[in-house]
Coordinates of C-alpha atoms in Angstrom, one line a residue:
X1 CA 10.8 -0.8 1.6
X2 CA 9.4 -2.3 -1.5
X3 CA 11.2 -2.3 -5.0
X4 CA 8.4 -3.3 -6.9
X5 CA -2.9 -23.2 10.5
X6 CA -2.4 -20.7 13.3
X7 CA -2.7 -21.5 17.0
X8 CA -1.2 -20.6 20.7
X9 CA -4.6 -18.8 21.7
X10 CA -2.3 -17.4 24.6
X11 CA -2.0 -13.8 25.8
X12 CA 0.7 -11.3 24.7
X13 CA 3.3 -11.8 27.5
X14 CA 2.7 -8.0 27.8
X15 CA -0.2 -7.3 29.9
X16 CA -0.9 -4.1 32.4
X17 CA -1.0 -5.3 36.0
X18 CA -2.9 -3.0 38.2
X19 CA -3.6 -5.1 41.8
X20 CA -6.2 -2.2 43.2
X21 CA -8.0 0.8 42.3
X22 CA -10.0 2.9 44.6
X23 CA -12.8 5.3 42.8
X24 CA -12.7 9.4 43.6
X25 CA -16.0 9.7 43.6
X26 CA -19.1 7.3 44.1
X27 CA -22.0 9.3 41.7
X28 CA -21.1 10.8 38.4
X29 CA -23.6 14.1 37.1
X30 CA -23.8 13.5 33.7
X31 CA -25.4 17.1 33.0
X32 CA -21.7 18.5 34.0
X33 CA -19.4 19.8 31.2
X34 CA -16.5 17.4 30.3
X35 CA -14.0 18.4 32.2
X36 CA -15.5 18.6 35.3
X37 CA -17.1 15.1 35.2
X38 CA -13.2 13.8 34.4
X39 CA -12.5 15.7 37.4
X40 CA -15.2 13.8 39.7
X41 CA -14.5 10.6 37.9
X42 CA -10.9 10.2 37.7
X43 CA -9.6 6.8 38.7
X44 CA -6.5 6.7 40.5
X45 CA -4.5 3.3 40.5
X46 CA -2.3 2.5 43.8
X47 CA 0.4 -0.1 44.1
X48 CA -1.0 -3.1 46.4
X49 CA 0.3 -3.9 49.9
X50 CA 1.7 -6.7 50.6
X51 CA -0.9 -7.8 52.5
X52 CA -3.4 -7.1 49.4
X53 CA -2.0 -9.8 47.3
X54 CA -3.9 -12.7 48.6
X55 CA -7.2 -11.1 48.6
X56 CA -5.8 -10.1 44.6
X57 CA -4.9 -13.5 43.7
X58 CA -8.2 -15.3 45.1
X59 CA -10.7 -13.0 43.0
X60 CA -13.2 -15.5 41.4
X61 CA -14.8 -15.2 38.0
X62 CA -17.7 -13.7 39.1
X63 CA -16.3 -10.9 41.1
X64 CA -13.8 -10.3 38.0
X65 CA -17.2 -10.0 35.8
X66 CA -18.5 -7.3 38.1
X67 CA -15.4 -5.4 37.9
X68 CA -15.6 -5.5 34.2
X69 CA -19.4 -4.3 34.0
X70 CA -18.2 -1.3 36.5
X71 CA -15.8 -0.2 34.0
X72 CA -17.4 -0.6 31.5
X73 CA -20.1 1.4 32.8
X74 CA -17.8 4.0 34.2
X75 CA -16.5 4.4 30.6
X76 CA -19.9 4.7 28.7
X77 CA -20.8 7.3 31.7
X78 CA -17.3 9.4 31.1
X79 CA -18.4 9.4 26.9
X80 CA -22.2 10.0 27.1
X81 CA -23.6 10.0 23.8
X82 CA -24.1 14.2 23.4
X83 CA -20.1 14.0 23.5
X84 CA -19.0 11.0 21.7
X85 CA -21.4 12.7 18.8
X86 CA -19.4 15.7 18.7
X87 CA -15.9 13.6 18.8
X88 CA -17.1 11.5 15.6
X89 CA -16.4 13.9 12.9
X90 CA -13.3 13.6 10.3
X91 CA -9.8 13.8 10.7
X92 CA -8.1 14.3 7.3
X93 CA -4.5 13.9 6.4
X94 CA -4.8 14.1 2.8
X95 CA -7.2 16.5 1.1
X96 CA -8.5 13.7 -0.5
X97 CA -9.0 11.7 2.4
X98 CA -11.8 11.0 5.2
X99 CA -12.4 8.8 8.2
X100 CA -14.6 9.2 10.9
X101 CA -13.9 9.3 14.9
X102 CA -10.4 11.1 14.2
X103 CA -11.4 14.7 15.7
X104 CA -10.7 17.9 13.7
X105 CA -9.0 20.0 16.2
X106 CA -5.3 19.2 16.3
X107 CA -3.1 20.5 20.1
X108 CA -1.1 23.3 20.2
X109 CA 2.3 22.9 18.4
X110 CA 4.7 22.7 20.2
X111 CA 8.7 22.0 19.9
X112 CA 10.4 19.1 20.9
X113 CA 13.9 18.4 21.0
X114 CA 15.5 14.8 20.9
X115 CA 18.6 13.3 20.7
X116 CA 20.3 12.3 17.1
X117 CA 22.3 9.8 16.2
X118 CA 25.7 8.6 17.6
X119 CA 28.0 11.2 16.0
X120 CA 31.2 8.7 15.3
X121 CA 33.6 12.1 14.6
X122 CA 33.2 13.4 17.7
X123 CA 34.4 10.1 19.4
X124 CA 30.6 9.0 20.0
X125 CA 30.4 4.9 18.9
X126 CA 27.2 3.2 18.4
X127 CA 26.5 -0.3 19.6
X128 CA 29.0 -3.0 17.6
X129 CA 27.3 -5.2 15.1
X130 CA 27.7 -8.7 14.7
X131 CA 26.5 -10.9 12.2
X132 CA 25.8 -14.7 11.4
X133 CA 24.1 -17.1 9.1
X134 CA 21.7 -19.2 10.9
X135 CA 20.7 -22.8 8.4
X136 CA 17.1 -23.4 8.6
X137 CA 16.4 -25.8 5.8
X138 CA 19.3 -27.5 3.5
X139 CA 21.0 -25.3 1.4
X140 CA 18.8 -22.5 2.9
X141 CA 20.9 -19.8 4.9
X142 CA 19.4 -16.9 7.1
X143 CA 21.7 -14.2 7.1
X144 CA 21.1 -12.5 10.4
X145 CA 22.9 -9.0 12.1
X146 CA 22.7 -8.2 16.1
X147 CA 23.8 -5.7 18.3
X148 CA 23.1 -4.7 22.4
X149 CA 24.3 -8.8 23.2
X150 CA 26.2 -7.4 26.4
X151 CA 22.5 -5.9 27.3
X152 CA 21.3 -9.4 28.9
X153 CA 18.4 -8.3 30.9
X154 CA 17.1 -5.8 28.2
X155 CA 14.1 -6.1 25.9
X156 CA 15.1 -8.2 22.6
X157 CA 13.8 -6.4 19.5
X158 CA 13.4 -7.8 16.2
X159 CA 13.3 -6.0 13.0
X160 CA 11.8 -7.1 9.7
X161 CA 12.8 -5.4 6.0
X162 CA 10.9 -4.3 3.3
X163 CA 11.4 -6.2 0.0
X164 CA 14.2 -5.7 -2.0
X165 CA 16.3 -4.8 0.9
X166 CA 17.5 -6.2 3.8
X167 CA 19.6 -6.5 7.4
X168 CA 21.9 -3.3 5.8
X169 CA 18.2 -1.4 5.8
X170 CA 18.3 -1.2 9.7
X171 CA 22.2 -0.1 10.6
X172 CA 21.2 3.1 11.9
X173 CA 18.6 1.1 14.7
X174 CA 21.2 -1.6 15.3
X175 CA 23.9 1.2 16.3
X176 CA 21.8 3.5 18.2
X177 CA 18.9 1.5 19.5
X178 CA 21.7 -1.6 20.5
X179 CA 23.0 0.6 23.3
X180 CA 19.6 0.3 25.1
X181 CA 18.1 -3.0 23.6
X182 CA 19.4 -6.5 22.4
X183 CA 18.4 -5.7 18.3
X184 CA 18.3 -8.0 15.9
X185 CA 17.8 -8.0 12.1
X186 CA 17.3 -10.9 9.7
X187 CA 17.2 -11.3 5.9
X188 CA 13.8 -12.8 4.4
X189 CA 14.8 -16.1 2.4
X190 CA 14.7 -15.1 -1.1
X191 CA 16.8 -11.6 -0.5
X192 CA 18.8 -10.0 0.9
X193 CA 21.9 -12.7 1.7
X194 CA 19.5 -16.0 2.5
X195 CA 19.5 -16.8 -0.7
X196 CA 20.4 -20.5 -1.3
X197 CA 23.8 -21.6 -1.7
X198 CA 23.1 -24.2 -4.7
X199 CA 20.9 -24.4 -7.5
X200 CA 17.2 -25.2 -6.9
X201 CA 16.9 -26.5 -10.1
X202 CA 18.7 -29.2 -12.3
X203 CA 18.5 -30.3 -15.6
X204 CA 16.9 -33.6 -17.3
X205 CA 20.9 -35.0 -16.9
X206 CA 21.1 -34.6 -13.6
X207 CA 23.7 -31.7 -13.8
X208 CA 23.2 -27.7 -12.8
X209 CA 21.1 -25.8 -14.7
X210 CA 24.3 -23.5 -15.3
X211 CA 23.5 -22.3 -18.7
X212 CA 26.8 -19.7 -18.9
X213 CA 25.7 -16.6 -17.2
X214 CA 25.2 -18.4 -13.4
X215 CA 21.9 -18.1 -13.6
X216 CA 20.1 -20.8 -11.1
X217 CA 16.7 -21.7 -11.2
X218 CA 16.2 -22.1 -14.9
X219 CA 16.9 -26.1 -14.8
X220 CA 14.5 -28.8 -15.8
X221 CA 13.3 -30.3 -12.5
X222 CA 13.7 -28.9 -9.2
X223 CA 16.4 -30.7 -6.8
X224 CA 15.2 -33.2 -4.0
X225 CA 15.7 -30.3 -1.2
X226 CA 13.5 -27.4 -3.1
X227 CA 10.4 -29.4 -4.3
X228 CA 8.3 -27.3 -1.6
X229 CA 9.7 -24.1 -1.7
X230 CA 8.1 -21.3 -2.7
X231 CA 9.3 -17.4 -1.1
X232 CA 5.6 -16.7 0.0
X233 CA 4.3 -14.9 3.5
X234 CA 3.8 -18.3 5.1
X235 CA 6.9 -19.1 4.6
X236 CA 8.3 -16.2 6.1
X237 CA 6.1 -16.1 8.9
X238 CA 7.5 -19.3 9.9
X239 CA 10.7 -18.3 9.1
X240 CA 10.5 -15.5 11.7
X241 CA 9.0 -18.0 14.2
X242 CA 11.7 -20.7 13.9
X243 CA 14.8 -17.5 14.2
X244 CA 13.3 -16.5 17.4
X245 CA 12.2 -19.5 18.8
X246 CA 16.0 -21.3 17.7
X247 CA 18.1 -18.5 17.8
X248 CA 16.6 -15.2 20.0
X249 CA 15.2 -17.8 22.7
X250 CA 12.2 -15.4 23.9
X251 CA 9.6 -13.4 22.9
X252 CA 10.4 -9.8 21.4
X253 CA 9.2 -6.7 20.1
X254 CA 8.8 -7.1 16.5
X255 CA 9.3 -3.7 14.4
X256 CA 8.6 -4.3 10.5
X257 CA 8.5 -1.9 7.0
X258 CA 6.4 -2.3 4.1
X259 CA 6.3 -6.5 3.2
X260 CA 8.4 -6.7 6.8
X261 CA 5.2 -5.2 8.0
X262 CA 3.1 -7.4 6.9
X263 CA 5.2 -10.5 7.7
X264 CA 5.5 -9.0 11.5
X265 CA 1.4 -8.6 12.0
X266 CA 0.7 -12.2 10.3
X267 CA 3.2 -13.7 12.9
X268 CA 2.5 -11.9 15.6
X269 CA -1.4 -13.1 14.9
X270 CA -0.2 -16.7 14.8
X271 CA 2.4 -16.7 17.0
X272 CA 1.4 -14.2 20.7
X273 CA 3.1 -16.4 23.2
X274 CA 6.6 -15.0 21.3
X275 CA 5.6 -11.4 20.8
X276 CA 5.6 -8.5 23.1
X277 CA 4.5 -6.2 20.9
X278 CA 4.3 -5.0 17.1
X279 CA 5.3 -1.7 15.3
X280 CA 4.2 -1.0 12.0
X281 CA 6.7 1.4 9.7
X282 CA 4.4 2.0 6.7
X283 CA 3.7 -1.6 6.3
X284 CA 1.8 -2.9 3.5
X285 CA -1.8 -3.7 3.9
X286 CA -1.8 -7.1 1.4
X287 CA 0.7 -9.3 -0.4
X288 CA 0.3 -11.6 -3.1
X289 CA -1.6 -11.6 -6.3
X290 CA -2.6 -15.4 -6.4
X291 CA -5.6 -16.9 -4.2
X292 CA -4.0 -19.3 -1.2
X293 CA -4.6 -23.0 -1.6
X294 CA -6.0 -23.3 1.7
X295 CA -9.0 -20.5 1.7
X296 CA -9.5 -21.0 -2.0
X297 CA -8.5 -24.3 -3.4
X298 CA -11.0 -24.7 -6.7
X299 CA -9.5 -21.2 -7.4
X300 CA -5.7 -21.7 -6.9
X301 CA -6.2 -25.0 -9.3
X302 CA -7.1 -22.1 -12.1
X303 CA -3.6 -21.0 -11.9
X304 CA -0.7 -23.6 -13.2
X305 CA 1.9 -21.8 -11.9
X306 CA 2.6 -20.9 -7.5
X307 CA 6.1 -19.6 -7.2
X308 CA 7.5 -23.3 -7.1
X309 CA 10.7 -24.6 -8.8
X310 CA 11.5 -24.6 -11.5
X311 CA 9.9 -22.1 -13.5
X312 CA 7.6 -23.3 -16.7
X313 CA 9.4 -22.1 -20.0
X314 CA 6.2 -19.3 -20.7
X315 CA 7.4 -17.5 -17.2
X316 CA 11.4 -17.5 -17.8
X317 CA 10.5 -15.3 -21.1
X318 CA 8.7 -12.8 -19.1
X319 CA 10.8 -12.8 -16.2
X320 CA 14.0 -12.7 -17.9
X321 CA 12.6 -9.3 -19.6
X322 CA 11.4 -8.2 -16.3
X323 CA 14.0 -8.6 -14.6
X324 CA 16.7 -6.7 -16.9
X325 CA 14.2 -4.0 -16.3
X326 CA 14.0 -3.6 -12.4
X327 CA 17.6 -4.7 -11.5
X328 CA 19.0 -1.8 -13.8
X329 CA 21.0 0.5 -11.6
X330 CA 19.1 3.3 -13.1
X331 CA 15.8 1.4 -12.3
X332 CA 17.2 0.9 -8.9
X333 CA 18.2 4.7 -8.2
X334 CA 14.7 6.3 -9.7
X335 CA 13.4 4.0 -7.0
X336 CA 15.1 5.3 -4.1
X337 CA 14.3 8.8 -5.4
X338 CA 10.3 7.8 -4.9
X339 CA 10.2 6.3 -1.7
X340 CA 12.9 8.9 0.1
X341 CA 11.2 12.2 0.8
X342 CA 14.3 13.9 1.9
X343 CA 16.6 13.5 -1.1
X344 CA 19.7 14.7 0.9
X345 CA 19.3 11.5 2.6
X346 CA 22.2 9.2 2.1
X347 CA 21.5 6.0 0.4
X348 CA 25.2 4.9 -1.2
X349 CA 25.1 2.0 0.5
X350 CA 21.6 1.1 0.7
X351 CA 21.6 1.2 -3.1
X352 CA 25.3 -0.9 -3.6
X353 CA 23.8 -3.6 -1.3
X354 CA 20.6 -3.8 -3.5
X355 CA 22.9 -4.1 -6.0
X356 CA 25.0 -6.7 -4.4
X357 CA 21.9 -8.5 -4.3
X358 CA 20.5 -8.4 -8.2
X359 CA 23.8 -10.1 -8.9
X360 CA 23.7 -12.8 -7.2
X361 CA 23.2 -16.1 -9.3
X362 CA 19.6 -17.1 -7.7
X363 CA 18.7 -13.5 -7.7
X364 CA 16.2 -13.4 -11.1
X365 CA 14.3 -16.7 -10.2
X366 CA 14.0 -16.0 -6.2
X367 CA 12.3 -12.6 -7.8
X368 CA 9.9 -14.8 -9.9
X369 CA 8.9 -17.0 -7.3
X370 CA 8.0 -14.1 -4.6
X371 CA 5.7 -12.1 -7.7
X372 CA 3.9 -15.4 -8.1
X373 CA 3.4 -17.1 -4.4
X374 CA 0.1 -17.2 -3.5
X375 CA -1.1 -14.9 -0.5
X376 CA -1.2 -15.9 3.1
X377 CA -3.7 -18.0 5.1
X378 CA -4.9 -14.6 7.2
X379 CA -5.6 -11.1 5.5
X380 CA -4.2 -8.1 6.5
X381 CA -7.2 -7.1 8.3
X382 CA -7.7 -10.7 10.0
X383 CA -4.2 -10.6 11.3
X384 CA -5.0 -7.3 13.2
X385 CA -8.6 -8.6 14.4
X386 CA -6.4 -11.9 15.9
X387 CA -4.2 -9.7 17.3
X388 CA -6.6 -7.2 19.2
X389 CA -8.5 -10.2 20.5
X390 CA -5.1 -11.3 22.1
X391 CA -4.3 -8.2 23.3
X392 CA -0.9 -8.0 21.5
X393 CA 0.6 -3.6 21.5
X394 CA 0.4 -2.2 18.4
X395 CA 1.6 0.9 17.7
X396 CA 1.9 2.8 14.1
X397 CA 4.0 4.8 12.3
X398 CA 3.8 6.2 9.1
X399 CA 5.9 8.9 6.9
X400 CA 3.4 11.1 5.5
X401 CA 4.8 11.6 2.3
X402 CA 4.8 8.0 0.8
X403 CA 4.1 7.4 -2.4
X404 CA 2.9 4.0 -2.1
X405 CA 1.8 3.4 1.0
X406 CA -0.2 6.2 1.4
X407 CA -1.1 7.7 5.8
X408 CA -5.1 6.6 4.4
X409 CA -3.8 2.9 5.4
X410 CA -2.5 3.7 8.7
X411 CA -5.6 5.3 9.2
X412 CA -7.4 2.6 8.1
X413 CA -5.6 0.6 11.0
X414 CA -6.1 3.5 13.4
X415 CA -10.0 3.2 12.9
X416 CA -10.0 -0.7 13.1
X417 CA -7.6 -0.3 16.4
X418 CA -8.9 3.1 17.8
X419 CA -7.1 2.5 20.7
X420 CA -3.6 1.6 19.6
X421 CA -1.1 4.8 19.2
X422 CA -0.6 6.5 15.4
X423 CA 2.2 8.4 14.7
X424 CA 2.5 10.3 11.8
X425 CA 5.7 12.3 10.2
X426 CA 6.6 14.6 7.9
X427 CA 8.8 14.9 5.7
X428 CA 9.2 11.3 5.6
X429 CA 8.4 8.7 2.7
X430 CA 8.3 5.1 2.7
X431 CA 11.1 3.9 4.9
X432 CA 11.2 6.5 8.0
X433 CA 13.3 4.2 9.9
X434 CA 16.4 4.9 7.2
X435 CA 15.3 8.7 6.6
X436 CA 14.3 9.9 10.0
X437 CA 15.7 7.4 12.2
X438 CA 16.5 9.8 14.6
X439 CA 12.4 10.2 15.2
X440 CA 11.4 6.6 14.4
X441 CA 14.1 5.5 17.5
X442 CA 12.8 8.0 19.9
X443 CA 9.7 6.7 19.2
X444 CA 10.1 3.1 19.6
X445 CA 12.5 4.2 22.9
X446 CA 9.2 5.6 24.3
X447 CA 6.8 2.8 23.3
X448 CA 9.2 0.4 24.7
X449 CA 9.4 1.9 28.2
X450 CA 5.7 2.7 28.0
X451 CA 4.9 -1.4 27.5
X452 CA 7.8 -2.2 29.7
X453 CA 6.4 0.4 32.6
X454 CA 3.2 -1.0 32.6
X455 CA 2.0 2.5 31.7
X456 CA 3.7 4.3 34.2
X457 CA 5.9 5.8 31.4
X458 CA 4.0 7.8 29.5
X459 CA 3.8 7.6 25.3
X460 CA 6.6 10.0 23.5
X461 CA 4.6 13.6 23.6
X462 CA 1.9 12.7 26.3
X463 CA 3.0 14.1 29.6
X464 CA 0.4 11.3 31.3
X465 CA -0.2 7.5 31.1
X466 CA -3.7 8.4 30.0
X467 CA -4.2 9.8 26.5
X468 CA -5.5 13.2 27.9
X469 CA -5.2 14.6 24.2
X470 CA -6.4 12.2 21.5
X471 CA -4.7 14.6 18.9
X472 CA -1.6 16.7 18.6
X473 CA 1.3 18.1 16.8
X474 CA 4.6 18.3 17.7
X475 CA 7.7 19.7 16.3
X476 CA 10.8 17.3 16.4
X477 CA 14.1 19.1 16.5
X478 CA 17.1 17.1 16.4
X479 CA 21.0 17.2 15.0
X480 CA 22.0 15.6 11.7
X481 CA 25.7 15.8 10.6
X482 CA 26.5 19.3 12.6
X483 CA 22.8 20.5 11.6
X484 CA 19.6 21.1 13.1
X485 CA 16.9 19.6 11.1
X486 CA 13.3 19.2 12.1
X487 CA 10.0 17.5 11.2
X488 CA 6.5 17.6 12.1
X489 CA 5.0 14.5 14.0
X490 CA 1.2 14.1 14.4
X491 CA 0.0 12.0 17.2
X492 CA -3.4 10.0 17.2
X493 CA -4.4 9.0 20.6
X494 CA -7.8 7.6 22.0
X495 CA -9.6 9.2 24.7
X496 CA -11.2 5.8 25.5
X497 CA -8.2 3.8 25.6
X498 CA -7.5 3.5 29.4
X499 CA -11.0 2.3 29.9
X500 CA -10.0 0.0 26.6
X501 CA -6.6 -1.1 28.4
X502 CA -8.4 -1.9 31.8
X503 CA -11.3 -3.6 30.1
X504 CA -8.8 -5.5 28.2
X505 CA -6.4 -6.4 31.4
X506 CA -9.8 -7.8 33.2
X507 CA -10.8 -9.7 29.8
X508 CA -7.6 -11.4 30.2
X509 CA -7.8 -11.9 33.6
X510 CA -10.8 -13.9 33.2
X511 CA -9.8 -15.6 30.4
X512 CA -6.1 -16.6 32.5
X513 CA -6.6 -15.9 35.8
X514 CA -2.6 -16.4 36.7
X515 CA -2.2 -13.2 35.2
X516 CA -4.2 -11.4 38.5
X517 CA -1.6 -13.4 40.5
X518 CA 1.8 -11.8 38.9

């Protein structure tokens, strides 16, 4: 939620092993209606004998390269153009709205019922949460919260919050989704609690900038231990890198809203030996209004000012202004009101932790810095392109009714990553995880398994590994606080992508032939 040099060319430590597959059917008759060639070309994948292994594990290159021009082959054959034409037409969520190869037809609606929430007044507890403060740098705290640490051989995921908010944004995943998972949650420095614990800034006497009110950041020079920092995206990225690498110990499912969106794609992109896969909740698609010294730097020498401590006299004017504006209470409540579709949705503590927050002493200049950092080293879009090249899971969901973050930039994503899952609900704004958490954790529950099963446990709403439907509609029917409640959940799939998994496994293969051996 939003209130206002990369390396390790390695492959996601997620990959689909299939040791064997044995073909149905040796000639394909391309003048046959669809179905009927799916029937005479189906591929049907068989777990190797023992005895299999060796002859598995000593594939050469060149054998691996035939097996990839076979598929590939079989997959332009089982799309011939006269049917990928008729698939390529528009699929619109908004009226507004148009992008191509999203088909028109939408599956029969049908009703699904999941489980809700742990109901704590009928005796039902949630996972425990823990928390912790983690020092990174001097005088730079990372408030972190955990749950599911008794789960030792589960997956580890790793949620990232929106800015503005923080850890106290994801309570209702670390409760439920702990009893299945090791979850973890961790404040961005610069909000939430990581904010630092002294002044950044001094003045010309050596002593706090203190100027009555406990305002830090306002001093005359910035102290010996803040002459770098700056609350950008690269900042963060490493940030997230450092907490897992130091504190989680492996690599995790990273799950991310709005900016923690962003930050979760960037350091997946730079970072795929320590990411298992990547969930996008609405993320943003760009951060950052300044050019980034390292792609731009006769640009970035335009601008006098980067985010750094302290701040020039001409920005404490306009950020002092600013800043009475947007921390408001009022300002704060007409906020929630945008991004939260369902206003019965409770948000008392969401909104006293935001709060919490605008009160704290280095509260106004962390603000100022994060408006004006410059953006990251990779766009939006080049983060994703890295990340489909190293064949890191991505899956995306979206609550259709945001405001800011319209479904047209999931979409967007969707037609750049055709094969990766899109999920869509409604009613459900900008933060789906607090308002329909219910949904967005039966979701991830099912992605999860799906990556963890290798594909032998099929996506939430697909009764096969293979996306037999590449659209559909279901109706999600769950309990909230003694009541039924439901939403709509739209479900973009690719008819291409087990030939786009497979292609991608033997890719890798070639590229790391170890992988063949597992």
């Amino acid at each position: 939620m939003d209130l206002i040099s990369c390396g390790h060319p390695t492959v996601s430590s997620h990959r689909v092993a299939i040791p064997s597959c044995k073909f149905a059917s040796k000639t394909l008759d391309l003048k046959r209606p669809v179905v009927a060639l799916r029937r005479r070309a189906q591929i049907s994948c068989v777990r190797a004998k023992p005895q299999d292994n060796a002859k598995s594990e000593n594939l050469d290159l060149k054998e691996r390269l035939r097996l990839l021009g076979l598929l590939e082959g079989l997959r332009n054959r089982a799309n011939p153009p006269e049917i990928t034409v008729e698939s390529r037409s528009y699929y619109v969520t908004d009226s507004d709205v148009g992008l191509t190869n999203f088909p028109k037809k939408v599956g029969e609606v049908a009703k699904v019922v999941i489980p809700g929430l742990p109901d704590e007044s009928s005796g039902e507890r949630g996972s425990q949460i823990s928390s912790g403060f983690w020092e990174w740098k001097p005088n730079l705290l990372v408030h972190y919260e955990k749950s599911g640490v008794e789960n030792t051989s589960a997956p580890v995921v790793l949620f990232l919050p929106g800015f503005g908010v923080g850890t106290f944004h994801y309570e209702k995943q670390l409760k439920d989704l702990g009893r299945d998972y090791r979850v973890w949650t961790l404040d961005f420095l610069g909000q939430g609690m990581s904010l630092p614990s002294k002044d950044p800034t001094s003045n010309k006497e050596g002593q706090e900038s203190n100027d009555g009110e406990g305002v830090w950041g306002f001093g005359d020079k910035s102290e010996p231990w803040a002459q770098e920092l700056v609350y950008s995206v690269d900042l963060w990225k490493d940030q997230v890198q450092n907490f897992i690498e130091q504190v989680i110990g492996e690599p995790v499912y990273v799950v991310g809203n709005s900016l923690g969106g962003f930050v979760a794609l960037y350091f997946a992109a730079c970072n795929p030996h320590l990411v298992k896969g990547v969930t996008l909740l609405n993320a943003t698609p760009f951060w950052g209004f300044l050019p980034n010294p390292v792609r731009s730097p006769r640009l970035s020498k335009l601008f006098p000012w980067a985010g750094t401590f302290p701040l020039p006299p001409s920005v404490r004017k306009l950020i002092e202004f600013v800043w009475r504006k947007i921390s408001d209470p009022r300002s704060i409540q007409e906020v929630l009101k945008q991004v939260y579709a369902d206003h019965s949705t409770k948000v008392d503590k969401v909104f006293s932790r935001i709060i919490e927050t605008t009160q704290h002493p280095a509260a106004a200049a962390s603000f100022a810095s994060i408006m004006c950092a410059p953006q990251g080293q990779l766009s939006f879009r080049e983060a994703l392109s890295r990340c489909q090249k190293q064949g890191i899971p991505i899956c995306l969901m979206y609550g259709r009714e945001d405001p800011w973050v319209r479904p047209i930039w999931g979409l967007k994503i969707k037609r750049q990553l055709p094969e990766v899952p899109y999920y869509e609900i409604s009613p459900a704004g900008h933060c789906p995880h607090d308002e329909v958490p219910e949904v967005v954790n039966f979701l991830l529950r099912g992605w999860i398994k799906n990556l963890e099963s290798q594909g032998s446990v099929p996506l939430p709403f697909l009764e096969e590994p293979e996306y037999i439907q590449s659209s559909m509609s279901r109706e999600v029917e769950y309990v909230k606080e003694g009541s039924r409640k439901s939403v709509q959940v739209r479900f973009l799939g690719s008819k291409s992508s087990f030939w786009n998994q497979m292609g991608s496994f033997l890719r890798s293969s070639i590229s790391n032939p170890r992988i063949l051996s597992r």
